[in-house]
mmCIF file of N, CA and C in Angstrom:
data_model
loop_
_atom_site.group_PDB
_atom_site.id
_atom_site.type_symbol
_atom_site.label_atom_id
_atom_site.label_comp_id
_atom_site.label_asym_id
_atom_site.label_seq_id
_atom_site.Cartn_x
_atom_site.Cartn_y
_atom_site.Cartn_z
ATOM 1 N N UNK P 1 113.270 -4.218 120.878
ATOM 2 C CA UNK P 1 114.015 -5.417 120.675
ATOM 3 C C UNK P 1 114.989 -5.290 119.626
ATOM 4 N N UNK P 2 116.430 -5.707 120.306
ATOM 5 C CA UNK P 2 117.429 -6.159 119.389
ATOM 6 C C UNK P 2 117.612 -6.577 118.700
ATOM 7 N N UNK P 3 118.389 -6.793 117.921
ATOM 8 C CA UNK P 3 118.712 -8.476 117.308
ATOM 9 C C UNK P 3 119.528 -9.704 117.853
ATOM 10 N N UNK P 4 120.225 -9.316 119.274
ATOM 11 C CA UNK P 4 120.711 -9.814 119.636
ATOM 12 C C UNK P 4 119.857 -10.332 120.948
ATOM 13 N N UNK P 5 119.214 -10.003 121.503
ATOM 14 C CA UNK P 5 117.985 -10.392 122.165
ATOM 15 C C UNK P 5 116.417 -11.010 121.512
ATOM 16 N N UNK P 6 116.126 -10.868 119.924
ATOM 17 C CA UNK P 6 115.532 -11.275 119.303
ATOM 18 C C UNK P 6 115.398 -12.985 118.679
ATOM 19 N N UNK P 7 117.256 -12.722 118.334
ATOM 20 C CA UNK P 7 117.887 -14.079 118.495
ATOM 21 C C UNK P 7 117.484 -14.684 119.829
ATOM 22 N N UNK P 8 118.229 -14.724 120.905
ATOM 23 C CA UNK P 8 117.452 -15.415 122.325
ATOM 24 C C UNK P 8 116.404 -15.628 121.958
ATOM 25 N N UNK P 9 115.908 -14.772 121.471
ATOM 26 C CA UNK P 9 114.192 -15.336 121.641
ATOM 27 C C UNK P 9 113.949 -16.534 121.071
ATOM 28 N N UNK P 10 114.458 -16.436 119.772
ATOM 29 C CA UNK P 10 113.708 -17.729 118.796
ATOM 30 C C UNK P 10 114.779 -18.328 119.815
ATOM 31 N N UNK P 11 116.216 -18.882 119.929
ATOM 32 C CA UNK P 11 116.300 -19.938 120.501
ATOM 33 C C UNK P 11 115.682 -20.279 121.318
ATOM 34 N N UNK P 12 115.690 -19.884 122.023
ATOM 35 C CA UNK P 12 114.592 -20.159 123.798
ATOM 36 C C UNK P 12 113.634 -20.948 123.027
ATOM 37 N N UNK P 13 113.390 -20.250 121.850
ATOM 38 C CA UNK P 13 111.362 -21.109 121.126
ATOM 39 C C UNK P 13 112.299 -21.924 120.617
ATOM 40 N N UNK P 14 113.291 -22.182 120.197
ATOM 41 C CA UNK P 14 113.280 -23.040 119.718
ATOM 42 C C UNK P 14 113.893 -24.331 120.370
ATOM 43 N N UNK P 15 114.134 -24.556 121.020
ATOM 44 C CA UNK P 15 115.258 -25.552 122.636
ATOM 45 C C UNK P 15 113.060 -25.647 123.383
ATOM 46 N N UNK P 16 112.182 -24.503 123.819
ATOM 47 C CA UNK P 16 111.221 -25.204 123.429
ATOM 48 C C UNK P 16 110.382 -25.929 123.430
ATOM 49 N N UNK P 17 110.100 -25.774 121.846
ATOM 50 C CA UNK P 17 109.653 -27.234 121.081
ATOM 51 C C UNK P 17 110.155 -28.337 121.395
ATOM 52 N N UNK P 18 111.284 -28.150 120.503
ATOM 53 C CA UNK P 18 111.746 -29.850 120.353
ATOM 54 C C UNK P 18 111.908 -30.577 121.624
ATOM 55 N N UNK P 19 112.740 -29.659 122.835
ATOM 56 C CA UNK P 19 112.051 -30.109 123.870
ATOM 57 C C UNK P 19 111.068 -29.956 124.338
ATOM 58 N N UNK P 20 109.719 -30.032 124.201
ATOM 59 C CA UNK P 20 107.939 -30.131 124.466
ATOM 60 C C UNK P 20 107.687 -31.938 122.839
ATOM 61 N N UNK P 21 108.508 -31.768 121.599
ATOM 62 C CA UNK P 21 108.228 -32.552 121.331
ATOM 63 C C UNK P 21 108.507 -34.219 121.355
ATOM 64 N N UNK P 22 110.120 -33.753 122.181
ATOM 65 C CA UNK P 22 110.384 -35.146 122.596
ATOM 66 C C UNK P 22 109.630 -35.610 123.517
ATOM 67 N N UNK P 23 109.181 -34.462 124.670
ATOM 68 C CA UNK P 23 108.920 -34.940 125.849
ATOM 69 C C UNK P 23 107.232 -35.903 125.352
ATOM 70 N N UNK P 24 106.384 -34.384 125.172
ATOM 71 C CA UNK P 24 105.415 -35.274 124.512
ATOM 72 C C UNK P 24 104.888 -35.398 123.794
ATOM 73 N N UNK P 25 105.092 -35.592 123.129
ATOM 74 C CA UNK P 25 104.403 -36.112 121.058
ATOM 75 C C UNK P 25 105.425 -37.129 121.168
ATOM 76 N N UNK P 26 106.967 -37.477 121.495
ATOM 77 C CA UNK P 26 107.969 -38.792 120.668
ATOM 78 C C UNK P 26 107.496 -39.390 122.962
ATOM 79 N N UNK P 27 107.099 -38.623 123.624
ATOM 80 C CA UNK P 27 108.129 -39.776 124.950
ATOM 81 C C UNK P 27 106.062 -40.317 125.063
ATOM 82 N N UNK P 28 105.020 -39.074 125.623
ATOM 83 C CA UNK P 28 104.168 -39.162 126.613
ATOM 84 C C UNK P 28 103.203 -40.042 125.245
ATOM 85 N N UNK P 29 102.518 -39.103 124.521
ATOM 86 C CA UNK P 29 101.580 -39.983 123.319
ATOM 87 C C UNK P 29 102.278 -40.880 122.805
ATOM 88 N N UNK P 30 103.153 -41.025 123.187
ATOM 89 C CA UNK P 30 103.658 -42.526 121.348
ATOM 90 C C UNK P 30 103.702 -43.293 122.942
ATOM 91 N N UNK P 31 103.819 -43.370 124.100
ATOM 92 C CA UNK P 31 103.776 -44.542 125.267
ATOM 93 C C UNK P 31 102.350 -44.785 125.663
ATOM 94 N N UNK P 32 101.760 -43.679 125.514
ATOM 95 C CA UNK P 32 100.402 -44.095 125.359
ATOM 96 C C UNK P 32 99.578 -44.758 124.505
ATOM 97 N N UNK P 33 100.061 -44.492 123.539
ATOM 98 C CA UNK P 33 99.875 -44.844 122.293
ATOM 99 C C UNK P 33 100.239 -46.880 121.719
ATOM 100 N N UNK P 34 101.119 -46.310 121.888
ATOM 101 C CA UNK P 34 101.866 -48.048 122.412
ATOM 102 C C UNK P 34 101.144 -49.006 123.933
ATOM 103 N N UNK P 35 101.106 -48.236 124.431
ATOM 104 C CA UNK P 35 100.338 -49.437 125.813
ATOM 105 C C UNK P 35 98.759 -49.930 124.965
ATOM 106 N N UNK P 36 98.054 -48.955 124.501
ATOM 107 C CA UNK P 36 96.918 -49.516 123.504
ATOM 108 C C UNK P 36 96.407 -50.516 122.564
ATOM 109 N N UNK P 37 98.057 -50.135 121.774
ATOM 110 C CA UNK P 37 98.710 -51.012 120.632
ATOM 111 C C UNK P 37 99.276 -52.603 121.388
ATOM 112 N N UNK P 38 99.248 -52.913 122.998
ATOM 113 C CA UNK P 38 99.371 -53.348 123.212
ATOM 114 C C UNK P 38 98.098 -54.048 123.606
ATOM 115 N N UNK P 39 97.153 -53.875 124.515
ATOM 116 C CA UNK P 39 95.957 -54.761 124.567
ATOM 117 C C UNK P 39 95.091 -55.430 122.642
ATOM 118 N N UNK P 40 95.486 -54.678 122.129
ATOM 119 C CA UNK P 40 95.310 -55.155 120.831
ATOM 120 C C UNK P 40 95.405 -55.998 120.556
ATOM 121 N N UNK P 41 96.995 -55.806 120.569
ATOM 122 C CA UNK P 41 97.927 -56.917 119.496
ATOM 123 C C UNK P 41 97.470 -58.809 120.459
ATOM 124 N N UNK P 42 96.687 -58.488 121.279
ATOM 125 C CA UNK P 42 96.666 -59.947 122.183
ATOM 126 C C UNK P 42 95.568 -60.568 121.210
ATOM 127 N N UNK P 43 94.577 -60.424 120.119
ATOM 128 C CA UNK P 43 94.195 -61.143 119.413
ATOM 129 C C UNK P 43 94.363 -61.413 117.657
ATOM 130 N N UNK P 44 94.582 -62.835 117.758
ATOM 131 C CA UNK P 44 94.892 -63.704 116.723
ATOM 132 C C UNK P 44 94.427 -62.602 115.452
ATOM 133 N N UNK P 45 93.177 -62.528 115.402
ATOM 134 C CA UNK P 45 92.697 -60.847 113.987
ATOM 135 C C UNK P 45 93.572 -60.058 114.231
ATOM 136 N N UNK P 46 93.934 -59.304 114.816
ATOM 137 C CA UNK P 46 94.199 -57.931 114.754
ATOM 138 C C UNK P 46 96.175 -58.752 114.265
ATOM 139 N N UNK P 47 96.538 -59.195 114.927
ATOM 140 C CA UNK P 47 98.103 -59.169 114.216
ATOM 141 C C UNK P 47 97.834 -59.518 112.859
ATOM 142 N N UNK P 48 96.906 -60.457 112.158
ATOM 143 C CA UNK P 48 96.672 -61.373 111.257
ATOM 144 C C UNK P 48 96.719 -59.373 109.974
ATOM 145 N N UNK P 49 95.708 -59.013 110.611
ATOM 146 C CA UNK P 49 95.581 -57.080 109.937
ATOM 147 C C UNK P 49 95.949 -56.486 109.435
ATOM 148 N N UNK P 50 96.968 -56.588 110.922
ATOM 149 C CA UNK P 50 97.873 -56.092 110.591
ATOM 150 C C UNK P 50 99.118 -55.752 109.987
ATOM 151 N N UNK P 51 99.786 -57.356 110.220
ATOM 152 C CA UNK P 51 100.548 -57.802 109.425
ATOM 153 C C UNK P 51 100.205 -57.779 107.149
ATOM 154 N N UNK P 52 98.743 -57.145 106.646
ATOM 155 C CA UNK P 52 97.909 -57.918 105.684
ATOM 156 C C UNK P 52 98.748 -55.660 104.848
ATOM 157 N N UNK P 53 97.994 -55.270 106.789
ATOM 158 C CA UNK P 53 98.191 -54.325 106.375
ATOM 159 C C UNK P 53 99.761 -53.365 106.482
ATOM 160 N N UNK P 54 100.714 -54.517 106.952
ATOM 161 C CA UNK P 54 102.146 -54.029 106.277
ATOM 162 C C UNK P 54 102.370 -54.273 104.819
ATOM 163 N N UNK P 55 102.538 -55.422 104.275
ATOM 164 C CA UNK P 55 101.986 -56.312 102.887
ATOM 165 C C UNK P 55 101.778 -55.247 102.453
ATOM 166 N N UNK P 56 99.899 -54.541 102.641
ATOM 167 C CA UNK P 56 100.271 -53.581 101.759
ATOM 168 C C UNK P 56 101.330 -52.630 101.307
ATOM 169 N N UNK P 57 102.138 -51.895 101.793
ATOM 170 C CA UNK P 57 102.818 -50.888 102.036
ATOM 171 C C UNK P 57 103.908 -51.556 101.480
ATOM 172 N N UNK P 58 104.213 -53.224 101.769
ATOM 173 C CA UNK P 58 105.354 -53.792 100.792
ATOM 174 C C UNK P 58 106.675 -53.744 101.594
ATOM 175 N N UNK P 59 105.734 -54.056 102.807
ATOM 176 C CA UNK P 59 106.677 -54.551 104.335
ATOM 177 C C UNK P 59 106.504 -55.911 104.110
ATOM 178 N N UNK P 60 107.002 -57.105 104.399
ATOM 179 C CA UNK P 60 107.054 -58.191 104.074
ATOM 180 C C UNK P 60 108.117 -58.925 105.225
ATOM 181 N N UNK P 61 106.530 -59.527 106.732
ATOM 182 C CA UNK P 61 106.865 -59.739 107.752
ATOM 183 C C UNK P 61 105.760 -60.606 108.019
ATOM 184 N N UNK P 62 105.932 -61.406 109.207
ATOM 185 C CA UNK P 62 105.132 -62.718 109.729
ATOM 186 C C UNK P 62 105.799 -61.701 111.146
ATOM 187 N N UNK P 63 103.642 -61.132 112.207
ATOM 188 C CA UNK P 63 103.356 -61.225 113.233
ATOM 189 C C UNK P 63 102.941 -62.096 114.143
ATOM 190 N N UNK P 64 103.584 -62.476 115.001
ATOM 191 C CA UNK P 64 103.493 -62.787 115.720
ATOM 192 C C UNK P 64 102.817 -62.143 117.520
ATOM 193 N N UNK P 65 102.637 -62.570 118.730
ATOM 194 C CA UNK P 65 102.492 -62.265 119.373
ATOM 195 C C UNK P 65 103.685 -61.691 120.173
ATOM 196 N N UNK P 66 105.021 -62.118 120.343
ATOM 197 C CA UNK P 66 106.360 -62.673 120.273
ATOM 198 C C UNK P 66 107.191 -61.013 120.720
ATOM 199 N N UNK P 67 107.009 -60.610 119.054
ATOM 200 C CA UNK P 67 107.762 -60.274 118.096
ATOM 201 C C UNK P 67 106.828 -59.192 118.190
ATOM 202 N N UNK P 68 105.521 -58.833 118.451
ATOM 203 C CA UNK P 68 104.845 -57.772 119.473
ATOM 204 C C UNK P 68 105.580 -57.252 120.148
ATOM 205 N N UNK P 69 105.433 -58.208 120.601
ATOM 206 C CA UNK P 69 106.030 -57.746 122.594
ATOM 207 C C UNK P 69 107.352 -57.672 122.522
ATOM 208 N N UNK P 70 108.397 -57.872 121.296
ATOM 209 C CA UNK P 70 109.696 -56.938 121.160
ATOM 210 C C UNK P 70 109.985 -55.771 120.516
ATOM 211 N N UNK P 71 109.046 -55.649 120.073
ATOM 212 C CA UNK P 71 108.887 -54.203 119.176
ATOM 213 C C UNK P 71 108.597 -53.240 120.385
ATOM 214 N N UNK P 72 107.700 -53.831 121.045
ATOM 215 C CA UNK P 72 106.460 -52.474 121.489
ATOM 216 C C UNK P 72 108.021 -52.004 123.089
ATOM 217 N N UNK P 73 108.830 -53.351 123.127
ATOM 218 C CA UNK P 73 109.786 -52.866 124.423
ATOM 219 C C UNK P 73 110.307 -51.785 123.917
ATOM 220 N N UNK P 74 110.955 -52.516 123.084
ATOM 221 C CA UNK P 74 111.668 -51.381 122.242
ATOM 222 C C UNK P 74 111.677 -49.975 122.590
ATOM 223 N N UNK P 75 110.708 -49.581 121.338
ATOM 224 C CA UNK P 75 109.455 -48.574 121.435
ATOM 225 C C UNK P 75 108.861 -48.249 122.552
ATOM 226 N N UNK P 76 108.828 -48.917 123.611
ATOM 227 C CA UNK P 76 109.230 -48.280 125.143
ATOM 228 C C UNK P 76 110.393 -47.499 125.201
ATOM 229 N N UNK P 77 111.287 -48.488 125.016
ATOM 230 C CA UNK P 77 112.630 -47.838 125.629
ATOM 231 C C UNK P 77 112.627 -46.432 124.797
ATOM 232 N N UNK P 78 112.281 -46.728 123.670
ATOM 233 C CA UNK P 78 112.669 -45.471 122.629
ATOM 234 C C UNK P 78 112.138 -43.872 122.894
ATOM 235 N N UNK P 79 110.471 -44.496 123.771
ATOM 236 C CA UNK P 79 109.792 -43.627 124.166
ATOM 237 C C UNK P 79 110.695 -43.235 125.393
ATOM 238 N N UNK P 80 110.862 -43.530 126.298
ATOM 239 C CA UNK P 80 112.110 -43.295 127.362
ATOM 240 C C UNK P 80 112.883 -42.393 127.048
ATOM 241 N N UNK P 81 113.656 -42.794 126.470
ATOM 242 C CA UNK P 81 114.802 -42.155 126.130
ATOM 243 C C UNK P 81 114.409 -41.073 125.381
ATOM 244 N N UNK P 82 113.664 -40.422 124.700
ATOM 245 C CA UNK P 82 112.564 -39.172 124.414
ATOM 246 C C UNK P 82 112.245 -38.211 125.679
ATOM 247 N N UNK P 83 112.037 -39.259 126.373
ATOM 248 C CA UNK P 83 111.508 -38.005 127.971
ATOM 249 C C UNK P 83 112.790 -37.728 128.585
ATOM 250 N N UNK P 84 113.631 -38.661 128.864
ATOM 251 C CA UNK P 84 114.529 -38.259 129.499
ATOM 252 C C UNK P 84 115.360 -36.894 128.684
ATOM 253 N N UNK P 85 115.531 -37.376 126.483
ATOM 254 C CA UNK P 85 116.212 -36.309 126.046
ATOM 255 C C UNK P 85 115.380 -34.420 126.368
ATOM 256 N N UNK P 86 114.068 -34.448 126.518
ATOM 257 C CA UNK P 86 112.959 -33.486 126.102
ATOM 258 C C UNK P 86 113.298 -32.657 127.784
ATOM 259 N N UNK P 87 113.631 -33.675 128.882
ATOM 260 C CA UNK P 87 113.653 -33.398 130.060
ATOM 261 C C UNK P 87 114.920 -32.383 130.510
ATOM 262 N N UNK P 88 115.554 -33.057 130.012
ATOM 263 C CA UNK P 88 117.123 -32.648 129.947
ATOM 264 C C UNK P 88 117.621 -30.877 128.992
ATOM 265 N N UNK P 89 116.617 -31.111 127.988
ATOM 266 C CA UNK P 89 116.950 -30.082 127.026
ATOM 267 C C UNK P 89 116.106 -28.890 127.143
ATOM 268 N N UNK P 90 114.772 -29.433 128.030
ATOM 269 C CA UNK P 90 114.233 -28.012 128.925
ATOM 270 C C UNK P 90 113.945 -27.566 129.752
ATOM 271 N N UNK P 91 115.303 -28.352 130.584
ATOM 272 C CA UNK P 91 115.894 -27.801 131.705
ATOM 273 C C UNK P 91 117.174 -27.086 131.823
ATOM 274 N N UNK P 92 118.055 -26.909 130.165
ATOM 275 C CA UNK P 92 118.604 -25.908 128.853
ATOM 276 C C UNK P 92 120.232 -27.215 129.582
ATOM 277 N N UNK P 93 120.105 -28.390 130.197
ATOM 278 C CA UNK P 93 121.212 -28.675 130.992
ATOM 279 C C UNK P 93 122.520 -29.152 129.712
ATOM 280 N N UNK P 94 123.309 -28.735 129.770
ATOM 281 C CA UNK P 94 124.424 -29.772 128.495
ATOM 282 C C UNK P 94 124.124 -31.627 128.427
ATOM 283 N N UNK P 95 124.453 -31.709 129.592
ATOM 284 C CA UNK P 95 123.944 -33.602 129.283
ATOM 285 C C UNK P 95 122.859 -33.973 128.327
ATOM 286 N N UNK P 96 121.449 -33.171 128.605
ATOM 287 C CA UNK P 96 120.034 -33.137 127.715
ATOM 288 C C UNK P 96 120.938 -33.266 126.097
ATOM 289 N N UNK P 97 122.005 -31.823 126.098
ATOM 290 C CA UNK P 97 121.947 -32.054 124.915
ATOM 291 C C UNK P 97 122.655 -32.452 124.401
ATOM 292 N N UNK P 98 124.024 -33.304 125.707
ATOM 293 C CA UNK P 98 125.090 -33.995 124.337
ATOM 294 C C UNK P 98 124.068 -35.908 124.113
ATOM 295 N N UNK P 99 123.234 -35.890 125.500
ATOM 296 C CA UNK P 99 122.339 -36.929 124.896
ATOM 297 C C UNK P 99 121.603 -36.966 123.690
ATOM 298 N N UNK P 100 120.776 -36.418 123.910
ATOM 299 C CA UNK P 100 119.735 -35.873 122.239
ATOM 300 C C UNK P 100 120.916 -36.042 121.243
ATOM 301 N N UNK P 101 121.920 -35.670 121.096
ATOM 302 C CA UNK P 101 122.119 -35.459 119.777
ATOM 303 C C UNK P 101 122.758 -37.562 120.108
ATOM 304 N N UNK P 102 123.584 -37.749 120.701
ATOM 305 C CA UNK P 102 123.961 -39.069 120.620
ATOM 306 C C UNK P 102 122.948 -40.585 119.767
ATOM 307 N N UNK P 103 121.972 -40.112 121.459
ATOM 308 C CA UNK P 103 120.436 -40.685 121.615
ATOM 309 C C UNK P 103 120.078 -40.724 119.775
ATOM 310 N N UNK P 104 119.599 -39.050 118.717
ATOM 311 C CA UNK P 104 119.646 -38.822 117.900
ATOM 312 C C UNK P 104 120.759 -39.675 116.588
ATOM 313 N N UNK P 105 121.576 -40.206 116.625
ATOM 314 C CA UNK P 105 123.166 -40.363 115.802
ATOM 315 C C UNK P 105 122.703 -42.157 115.731
ATOM 316 N N UNK P 106 122.594 -42.338 116.884
ATOM 317 C CA UNK P 106 122.121 -43.865 117.149
ATOM 318 C C UNK P 106 120.887 -44.148 116.760
ATOM 319 N N UNK P 107 120.406 -43.455 116.710
ATOM 320 C CA UNK P 107 118.441 -43.722 116.102
ATOM 321 C C UNK P 107 119.102 -44.241 115.018
ATOM 322 N N UNK P 108 119.587 -43.197 113.926
ATOM 323 C CA UNK P 108 119.518 -42.545 112.687
ATOM 324 C C UNK P 108 120.569 -44.056 112.191
ATOM 325 N N UNK P 109 121.481 -44.430 113.139
ATOM 326 C CA UNK P 109 122.228 -45.267 112.632
ATOM 327 C C UNK P 109 121.469 -46.814 112.125
ATOM 328 N N UNK P 110 120.916 -46.802 113.968
ATOM 329 C CA UNK P 110 120.239 -48.083 113.071
ATOM 330 C C UNK P 110 119.416 -48.361 111.913
ATOM 331 N N UNK P 111 118.812 -46.957 112.458
ATOM 332 C CA UNK P 111 117.529 -47.049 110.829
ATOM 333 C C UNK P 111 117.950 -47.532 109.645
ATOM 334 N N UNK P 112 119.455 -46.983 109.729
ATOM 335 C CA UNK P 112 120.079 -46.653 107.978
ATOM 336 C C UNK P 112 120.435 -47.946 108.234
ATOM 337 N N UNK P 113 120.581 -49.457 109.348
ATOM 338 C CA UNK P 113 121.017 -50.407 109.231
ATOM 339 C C UNK P 113 119.843 -51.715 108.728
ATOM 340 N N UNK P 114 118.546 -51.466 109.521
ATOM 341 C CA UNK P 114 117.464 -51.667 109.094
ATOM 342 C C UNK P 114 117.269 -52.021 107.545
ATOM 343 N N UNK P 115 117.209 -50.727 107.484
ATOM 344 C CA UNK P 115 117.160 -50.349 106.156
ATOM 345 C C UNK P 115 118.051 -51.153 105.385
ATOM 346 N N UNK P 116 119.586 -51.146 105.234
ATOM 347 C CA UNK P 116 119.551 -52.082 104.736
ATOM 348 C C UNK P 116 119.663 -53.538 104.235
ATOM 349 N N UNK P 117 118.766 -53.980 105.535
ATOM 350 C CA UNK P 117 118.692 -55.362 106.023
ATOM 351 C C UNK P 117 117.144 -55.706 105.653
ATOM 352 N N UNK P 118 116.913 -54.539 105.842
ATOM 353 C CA UNK P 118 115.395 -54.575 105.005
ATOM 354 C C UNK P 118 114.681 -53.985 104.032
ATOM 355 N N UNK P 119 115.139 -53.165 103.034
ATOM 356 C CA UNK P 119 114.312 -52.784 101.876
ATOM 357 C C UNK P 119 113.558 -52.327 101.807
ATOM 358 N N UNK P 120 113.369 -52.996 101.755
ATOM 359 C CA UNK P 120 110.866 -52.824 101.657
ATOM 360 C C UNK P 120 110.996 -51.475 102.661
ATOM 361 N N UNK P 121 111.848 -51.491 103.786
ATOM 362 C CA UNK P 121 110.901 -50.410 104.684
ATOM 363 C C UNK P 121 111.805 -48.712 104.792
ATOM 364 N N UNK P 122 111.771 -48.506 103.339
ATOM 365 C CA UNK P 122 113.288 -47.713 103.354
ATOM 366 C C UNK P 122 112.356 -45.959 102.863
ATOM 367 N N UNK P 123 111.059 -46.652 102.658
ATOM 368 C CA UNK P 123 110.068 -45.476 102.866
ATOM 369 C C UNK P 123 109.630 -44.324 104.029
ATOM 370 N N UNK P 124 109.493 -45.684 104.979
ATOM 371 C CA UNK P 124 109.303 -46.224 106.508
ATOM 372 C C UNK P 124 110.675 -44.916 106.938
ATOM 373 N N UNK P 125 111.340 -45.535 106.768
ATOM 374 C CA UNK P 125 112.978 -45.275 107.743
ATOM 375 C C UNK P 125 113.134 -43.781 107.449
ATOM 376 N N UNK P 126 112.877 -43.618 105.738
ATOM 377 C CA UNK P 126 113.357 -42.090 105.473
ATOM 378 C C UNK P 126 112.357 -41.133 106.106
ATOM 379 N N UNK P 127 112.010 -41.292 106.168
ATOM 380 C CA UNK P 127 110.590 -40.197 107.051
ATOM 381 C C UNK P 127 110.893 -40.105 108.361
ATOM 382 N N UNK P 128 111.352 -41.420 109.200
ATOM 383 C CA UNK P 128 111.690 -41.560 110.886
ATOM 384 C C UNK P 128 113.415 -41.118 110.769
ATOM 385 N N UNK P 129 113.905 -40.668 109.771
ATOM 386 C CA UNK P 129 115.324 -39.467 110.304
ATOM 387 C C UNK P 129 115.760 -38.660 109.747
ATOM 388 N N UNK P 130 113.997 -38.290 109.559
ATOM 389 C CA UNK P 130 114.250 -36.216 109.245
ATOM 390 C C UNK P 130 114.030 -35.405 110.346
ATOM 391 N N UNK P 131 113.124 -36.426 112.008
ATOM 392 C CA UNK P 131 113.039 -35.269 112.739
ATOM 393 C C UNK P 131 114.769 -35.470 113.405
ATOM 394 N N UNK P 132 115.127 -37.204 113.814
ATOM 395 C CA UNK P 132 116.181 -36.965 114.282
ATOM 396 C C UNK P 132 117.841 -36.565 113.350
ATOM 397 N N UNK P 133 117.478 -36.231 112.455
ATOM 398 C CA UNK P 133 118.003 -35.258 112.216
ATOM 399 C C UNK P 133 118.358 -33.617 112.250
ATOM 400 N N UNK P 134 116.846 -33.137 112.367
ATOM 401 C CA UNK P 134 116.451 -32.164 112.844
ATOM 402 C C UNK P 134 118.120 -31.741 114.157
ATOM 403 N N UNK P 135 116.786 -32.523 114.721
ATOM 404 C CA UNK P 135 117.965 -32.769 116.430
ATOM 405 C C UNK P 135 118.950 -32.919 116.267
ATOM 406 N N UNK P 136 119.914 -33.159 115.083
ATOM 407 C CA UNK P 136 121.202 -34.005 115.710
ATOM 408 C C UNK P 136 121.770 -32.261 114.741
ATOM 409 N N UNK P 137 121.209 -31.994 113.777
ATOM 410 C CA UNK P 137 121.185 -30.203 113.271
ATOM 411 C C UNK P 137 121.045 -28.966 114.399
ATOM 412 N N UNK P 138 120.103 -29.317 114.813
ATOM 413 C CA UNK P 138 120.144 -28.100 115.803
ATOM 414 C C UNK P 138 121.000 -28.387 117.011
ATOM 415 N N UNK P 139 120.669 -29.562 117.553
ATOM 416 C CA UNK P 139 121.660 -29.001 118.524
ATOM 417 C C UNK P 139 123.103 -29.596 118.440
ATOM 418 N N UNK P 140 123.945 -29.012 117.720
ATOM 419 C CA UNK P 140 125.409 -29.681 117.503
ATOM 420 C C UNK P 140 125.563 -28.215 116.574
ATOM 421 N N UNK P 141 124.985 -27.229 116.450
ATOM 422 C CA UNK P 141 124.697 -25.427 116.013
ATOM 423 C C UNK P 141 125.946 -25.056 117.317
ATOM 424 N N UNK P 142 127.021 -23.766 117.756
ATOM 425 C CA UNK P 142 127.425 -23.038 118.075
ATOM 426 C C UNK P 142 126.520 -21.738 119.229
ATOM 427 N N UNK P 143 125.442 -21.568 118.395
ATOM 428 C CA UNK P 143 124.626 -20.678 118.997
ATOM 429 C C UNK P 143 123.654 -21.731 119.686
ATOM 430 N N UNK P 144 123.637 -22.924 119.407
ATOM 431 C CA UNK P 144 122.473 -22.963 120.219
ATOM 432 C C UNK P 144 123.180 -24.176 121.857
ATOM 433 N N UNK P 145 124.068 -24.734 121.474
ATOM 434 C CA UNK P 145 125.647 -25.107 122.253
ATOM 435 C C UNK P 145 125.452 -24.238 123.471
ATOM 436 N N UNK P 146 125.915 -22.704 123.278
ATOM 437 C CA UNK P 146 126.532 -22.006 124.264
ATOM 438 C C UNK P 146 125.178 -21.362 125.646
ATOM 439 N N UNK P 147 123.817 -22.508 124.908
ATOM 440 C CA UNK P 147 122.516 -21.682 126.077
ATOM 441 C C UNK P 147 122.437 -23.041 127.080
ATOM 442 N N UNK P 148 123.340 -24.073 126.527
ATOM 443 C CA UNK P 148 123.221 -25.599 127.904
ATOM 444 C C UNK P 148 124.367 -25.313 128.879
ATOM 445 N N UNK P 149 124.020 -25.248 130.036
ATOM 446 C CA UNK P 149 125.434 -25.839 131.404
ATOM 447 C C UNK P 149 125.535 -26.655 131.462
#
């Protein structure tokens, strides 16, 4: 294998891995996890336990069923966006690449705003910014852009 075909294979592998992470991990598995979470959060004791857990990690909040429902709905939308992104990437469609970059950029911006509004979540958001940052970096690379139609 020459350098060019080796590089193409690495690019294909990178696209496959990131596409599968978007669809499988952040899409389907997180969505399944959220559905399980919905069934657990109808119990007020569970909500109190989760609130205490968050407080022990330095995140000051009080959970109610209504706030959990809103948060889960938002997370479900995010999971669906990851699935759409991943499918577009796996099909090597330029709309999928652009969608991924836009979605990841908006996600990072929203996390930044949330951190400014509630500084106690800074450790949480710093970790959550890493993967979208990788997506932005990878899918704006000229070598990668040329692989999408």
